[in-house]
PDB file of C-alpha atoms in Angstrom:
ATOM      1  CA  ILE A 132     129.031   7.942 -15.407  1.00  0.00           C
ATOM      2  CA  LEU A 133     126.363   9.205 -13.047  1.00  0.00           C
ATOM      3  CA  LEU A 134     123.245  10.394 -14.812  1.00  0.00           C
ATOM      4  CA  ASP A 135     121.271  13.139 -13.126  1.00  0.00           C
ATOM      5  CA  THR A 136     117.537  12.693 -12.652  1.00  0.00           C
ATOM      6  CA  ASN A 137     116.723  14.965 -15.582  1.00  0.00           C
ATOM      7  CA  ILE A 138     118.843  12.832 -17.932  1.00  0.00           C
ATOM      8  CA  LEU A 139     117.072   9.680 -16.757  1.00  0.00           C
ATOM      9  CA  ILE A 140     113.706  11.303 -17.331  1.00  0.00           C
ATOM     10  CA  HIS A 141     114.760  12.513 -20.797  1.00  0.00           C
ATOM     11  CA  ARG A 142     115.834   8.970 -21.666  1.00  0.00           C
ATOM     12  CA  GLU A 143     113.089   6.903 -20.074  1.00  0.00           C
ATOM     13  CA  ALA A 144     109.972   9.100 -20.218  1.00  0.00           C
ATOM     14  CA  ALA A 145     107.312   8.491 -22.839  1.00  0.00           C
ATOM     15  CA  GLY A 146     108.494  11.456 -24.901  1.00  0.00           C
ATOM     16  CA  ALA A 147     112.083  12.609 -25.344  1.00  0.00           C
ATOM     17  CA  PHE A 148     112.624  16.256 -24.419  1.00  0.00           C
ATOM     18  CA  ASN A 149     116.187  16.534 -25.723  1.00  0.00           C
ATOM     19  CA  GLU A 150     116.911  15.280 -29.226  1.00  0.00           C
ATOM     20  CA  ASP A 151     120.559  14.495 -28.329  1.00  0.00           C
ATOM     21  CA  ILE A 152     119.588  11.908 -25.710  1.00  0.00           C
ATOM     22  CA  GLY A 153     119.789   9.030 -28.196  1.00  0.00           C
ATOM     23  CA  VAL A 154     123.218  10.185 -29.402  1.00  0.00           C
ATOM     24  CA  LEU A 155     124.394  10.441 -25.796  1.00  0.00           C
ATOM     25  CA  PHE A 156     123.339   6.894 -24.970  1.00  0.00           C
ATOM     26  CA  ASN A 157     124.853   5.593 -28.203  1.00  0.00           C
ATOM     27  CA  TRP A 158     128.216   7.083 -27.161  1.00  0.00           C
ATOM     28  CA  LEU A 159     127.889   5.746 -23.607  1.00  0.00           C
ATOM     29  CA  ASP A 160     127.288   2.255 -24.983  1.00  0.00           C
ATOM     30  CA  THR A 161     129.946   2.510 -27.713  1.00  0.00           C
ATOM     31  CA  LEU A 162     132.577   3.621 -25.214  1.00  0.00           C
ATOM     32  CA  HIS A 163     131.436   1.011 -22.654  1.00  0.00           C
ATOM     33  CA  TYR A 164     130.668   3.452 -19.861  1.00  0.00           C
ATOM     34  CA  GLU A 165     128.782   2.071 -16.883  1.00  0.00           C
ATOM     35  CA  LYS A 166     125.599   4.083 -16.359  1.00  0.00           C
ATOM     36  CA  TRP A 167     124.812   4.880 -12.726  1.00  0.00           C
ATOM     37  CA  THR A 168     121.860   6.428 -10.913  1.00  0.00           C
ATOM     38  CA  HIS A 169     121.680   8.028  -7.509  1.00  0.00           C
ATOM     39  CA  PRO A 170     119.238   6.957  -4.759  1.00  0.00           C
ATOM     40  CA  ASP A 171     117.849  10.506  -4.616  1.00  0.00           C
ATOM     41  CA  SER A 172     116.892  10.260  -8.292  1.00  0.00           C
ATOM     42  CA  LEU A 173     114.613   7.368  -7.362  1.00  0.00           C
ATOM     43  CA  VAL A 174     113.091   9.434  -4.563  1.00  0.00           C
ATOM     44  CA  GLU A 175     112.466  12.295  -7.003  1.00  0.00           C
ATOM     45  CA  ILE A 176     110.859   9.992  -9.561  1.00  0.00           C
ATOM     46  CA  ARG A 177     108.699   8.351  -6.897  1.00  0.00           C
ATOM     47  CA  GLY A 178     107.332  11.820  -6.161  1.00  0.00           C
ATOM     48  CA  HIS A 179     105.500  11.857  -9.489  1.00  0.00           C
ATOM     49  CA  GLN A 180     101.714  12.054  -9.218  1.00  0.00           C
ATOM     50  CA  ASP A 181     100.935   9.207 -11.619  1.00  0.00           C
ATOM     51  CA  ALA A 182     101.491   5.735 -10.121  1.00  0.00           C
ATOM     52  CA  LYS A 183     101.716   4.179 -13.612  1.00  0.00           C
ATOM     53  CA  VAL A 184     104.533   6.530 -14.580  1.00  0.00           C
ATOM     54  CA  ILE A 185     106.385   5.676 -11.370  1.00  0.00           C
ATOM     55  CA  LYS A 186     106.049   1.939 -11.986  1.00  0.00           C
ATOM     56  CA  VAL A 187     107.246   2.214 -15.593  1.00  0.00           C
ATOM     57  CA  MET A 188     110.199   4.399 -14.613  1.00  0.00           C
ATOM     58  CA  GLU A 189     111.205   2.048 -11.783  1.00  0.00           C
ATOM     59  CA  ILE A 190     111.194  -0.890 -14.209  1.00  0.00           C
ATOM     60  CA  LYS A 191     113.275   1.024 -16.753  1.00  0.00           C
ATOM     61  CA  LEU A 192     115.752   2.226 -14.127  1.00  0.00           C
ATOM     62  CA  LYS A 193     116.698  -1.365 -13.351  1.00  0.00           C
ATOM     63  CA  ASN A 194     118.880  -1.083 -16.487  1.00  0.00           C
ATOM     64  CA  TYR A 195     121.231   1.205 -14.545  1.00  0.00           C
ATOM     65  CA  HIS A 196     123.618   0.605 -11.680  1.00  0.00           C
ATOM     66  CA  LEU A 197     122.394   2.194  -8.460  1.00  0.00           C
ATOM     67  CA  LEU A 198     124.749   3.828  -5.971  1.00  0.00           C
ATOM     68  CA  LYS A 199     123.982   2.015  -2.733  1.00  0.00           C
ATOM     69  CA  THR A 200     124.889   4.753  -0.276  1.00  0.00           C
ATOM     70  CA  ILE A 201     125.207   8.516  -0.032  1.00  0.00           C
ATOM     71  CA  ALA A 202     128.604   9.782   1.104  1.00  0.00           C
ATOM     72  CA  ALA A 203     128.776  11.926   4.229  1.00  0.00           C
ATOM     73  CA  ASP A 204     129.255  15.670   3.823  1.00  0.00           C
ATOM     74  CA  ASP A 205     132.725  17.077   4.310  1.00  0.00           C
ATOM     75  CA  ASP A 206     133.502  20.710   5.194  1.00  0.00           C
ATOM     76  CA  LYS A 207     133.420  21.864   1.551  1.00  0.00           C
ATOM     77  CA  ILE A 208     129.980  20.285   0.946  1.00  0.00           C
ATOM     78  CA  THR A 209     128.670  21.764   4.200  1.00  0.00           C
ATOM     79  CA  GLU A 210     129.905  25.173   3.045  1.00  0.00           C
ATOM     80  CA  LEU A 211     128.326  24.687  -0.390  1.00  0.00           C
ATOM     81  CA  ARG A 212     124.978  23.787   1.178  1.00  0.00           C
ATOM     82  CA  ALA A 213     125.104  26.920   3.357  1.00  0.00           C
ATOM     83  CA  GLN A 214     125.971  29.188   0.432  1.00  0.00           C
ATOM     84  CA  LEU A 215     124.000  27.763  -2.507  1.00  0.00           C
ATOM     85  CA  ASP A 216     121.178  25.522  -1.241  1.00  0.00           C
ATOM     86  CA  ARG A 217     117.911  27.193  -0.347  1.00  0.00           C
ATOM     87  CA  PRO A 218     116.915  26.250   3.228  1.00  0.00           C
ATOM     88  CA  GLY A 219     114.397  23.420   3.275  1.00  0.00           C
ATOM     89  CA  ASN A 220     114.508  22.926  -0.509  1.00  0.00           C
ATOM     90  CA  GLN A 221     114.517  19.193  -1.182  1.00  0.00           C
ATOM     91  CA  ASN A 222     115.589  19.599  -4.840  1.00  0.00           C
ATOM     92  CA  ASP A 223     118.676  21.585  -3.794  1.00  0.00           C
ATOM     93  CA  ARG A 224     119.541  18.909  -1.236  1.00  0.00           C
ATOM     94  CA  PHE A 225     119.141  16.149  -3.848  1.00  0.00           C
ATOM     95  CA  ASP A 226     121.203  18.074  -6.422  1.00  0.00           C
ATOM     96  CA  THR A 227     124.028  18.549  -3.923  1.00  0.00           C
ATOM     97  CA  ASN A 228     123.895  14.865  -2.978  1.00  0.00           C
ATOM     98  CA  ILE A 229     124.120  13.852  -6.641  1.00  0.00           C
ATOM     99  CA  LEU A 230     126.986  16.278  -7.302  1.00  0.00           C
ATOM    100  CA  LYS A 231     128.722  15.087  -4.143  1.00  0.00           C
ATOM    101  CA  SER A 232     129.081  11.639  -5.748  1.00  0.00           C
ATOM    102  CA  ALA A 233     131.370  13.168  -8.370  1.00  0.00           C
ATOM    103  CA  TYR A 234     133.120  15.412  -5.849  1.00  0.00           C
ATOM    104  CA  MET A 235     133.887  12.428  -3.588  1.00  0.00           C
ATOM    105  CA  ASN A 236     135.168  10.456  -6.619  1.00  0.00           C
ATOM    106  CA  ARG A 237     132.480   7.808  -6.339  1.00  0.00           C
ATOM    107  CA  VAL A 238     131.877   8.315 -10.072  1.00  0.00           C
ATOM    108  CA  ASP A 239     134.164   9.674 -12.778  1.00  0.00           C
ATOM    109  CA  ILE A 240     131.682  11.881 -14.609  1.00  0.00           C
ATOM    110  CA  LEU A 241     128.287  13.428 -13.923  1.00  0.00           C
ATOM    111  CA  ILE A 242     125.983  14.390 -16.780  1.00  0.00           C
ATOM    112  CA  SER A 243     123.277  16.913 -15.963  1.00  0.00           C
ATOM    113  CA  GLU A 244     121.310  19.618 -17.705  1.00  0.00           C
ATOM    114  CA  ASP A 245     120.670  21.365 -14.370  1.00  0.00           C
ATOM    115  CA  ARG A 246     122.299  24.813 -14.261  1.00  0.00           C
ATOM    116  CA  GLY A 247     122.320  24.743 -10.461  1.00  0.00           C
ATOM    117  CA  ILE A 248     124.404  21.574 -10.449  1.00  0.00           C
ATOM    118  CA  HIS A 249     126.863  23.171 -12.875  1.00  0.00           C
ATOM    119  CA  ARG A 250     127.088  26.285 -10.696  1.00  0.00           C
ATOM    120  CA  LYS A 251     127.786  24.091  -7.671  1.00  0.00           C
ATOM    121  CA  ALA A 252     130.386  22.104  -9.642  1.00  0.00           C
ATOM    122  CA  MET A 253     132.255  25.374 -10.326  1.00  0.00           C
ATOM    123  CA  HIS A 254     132.147  26.138  -6.586  1.00  0.00           C
ATOM    124  CA  LEU A 255     133.709  22.716  -5.883  1.00  0.00           C
ATOM    125  CA  ASN A 256     136.246  23.039  -8.746  1.00  0.00           C
ATOM    126  CA  ILE A 257     135.006  19.882 -10.481  1.00  0.00           C
ATOM    127  CA  SER A 258     133.478  21.454 -13.596  1.00  0.00           C
ATOM    128  CA  ASP A 259     135.889  19.382 -15.684  1.00  0.00           C
ATOM    129  CA  ARG A 260     133.942  16.259 -14.605  1.00  0.00           C
ATOM    130  CA  VAL A 261     130.379  17.616 -14.808  1.00  0.00           C
ATOM    131  CA  TYR A 262     128.947  17.878 -18.307  1.00  0.00           C
ATOM    132  CA  THR A 263     125.804  18.863 -20.112  1.00  0.00           C
ATOM    133  CA  ILE A 264     124.726  16.467 -22.846  1.00  0.00           C
ATOM    134  CA  ALA A 265     126.093  18.808 -25.535  1.00  0.00           C
ATOM    135  CA  ASP A 266     129.424  19.258 -23.744  1.00  0.00           C
ATOM    136  CA  PHE A 267     129.841  15.526 -23.246  1.00  0.00           C
ATOM    137  CA  LEU A 268     129.039  14.850 -26.910  1.00  0.00           C
ATOM    138  CA  GLU A 269     131.594  17.474 -27.947  1.00  0.00           C
ATOM    139  CA  LYS A 270     134.201  15.859 -25.672  1.00  0.00           C
ATOM    140  CA  VAL A 271     133.721  12.283 -26.887  1.00  0.00           C
ATOM    141  CA  THR A 272     133.483  13.326 -30.523  1.00  0.00           C
ATOM    142  CA  ALA A 273     136.780  15.202 -30.235  1.00  0.00           C
ATOM    143  CA  GLU A 274     138.417  12.267 -28.453  1.00  0.00           C
ATOM    144  CA  ASN A 275     137.051   9.732 -30.973  1.00  0.00           C
ATOM    145  CA  PRO A 276     137.041  11.427 -34.385  1.00  0.00           C
ATOM    146  CA  GLY A 277     136.776   8.125 -36.259  1.00  0.00           C
TER     147      GLY A 277
END
């Protein structure tokens, strides 16, 4: 499972922003999912203004597997960038790169709270593999009622 930058921040920041984050990680561990991060998430985190926060987050992120490369764009990703990414917007570029990992089947599932990523997932017809925390919890609870 690839965890979007916002999920990593929710989990590893000093204060949790989403109360379901602990439940999410309990399910990920219980079901033995490998937790992956994207190289662009590290770039985003390194953009924080506080050097101490960056250092702490980098240490904590060593608990996750890191995708080593970013897949090349295909025609559908190029089209998506032209239609949905704002020109010159680094966050849009990063979001598309993260989503592309699911689209290119480099990961099975992407979990993100970012509405833009979910909109792009619909455009790529991979919404069935891109979840919010609540949607993922609903899915695994239904699949594992015991």
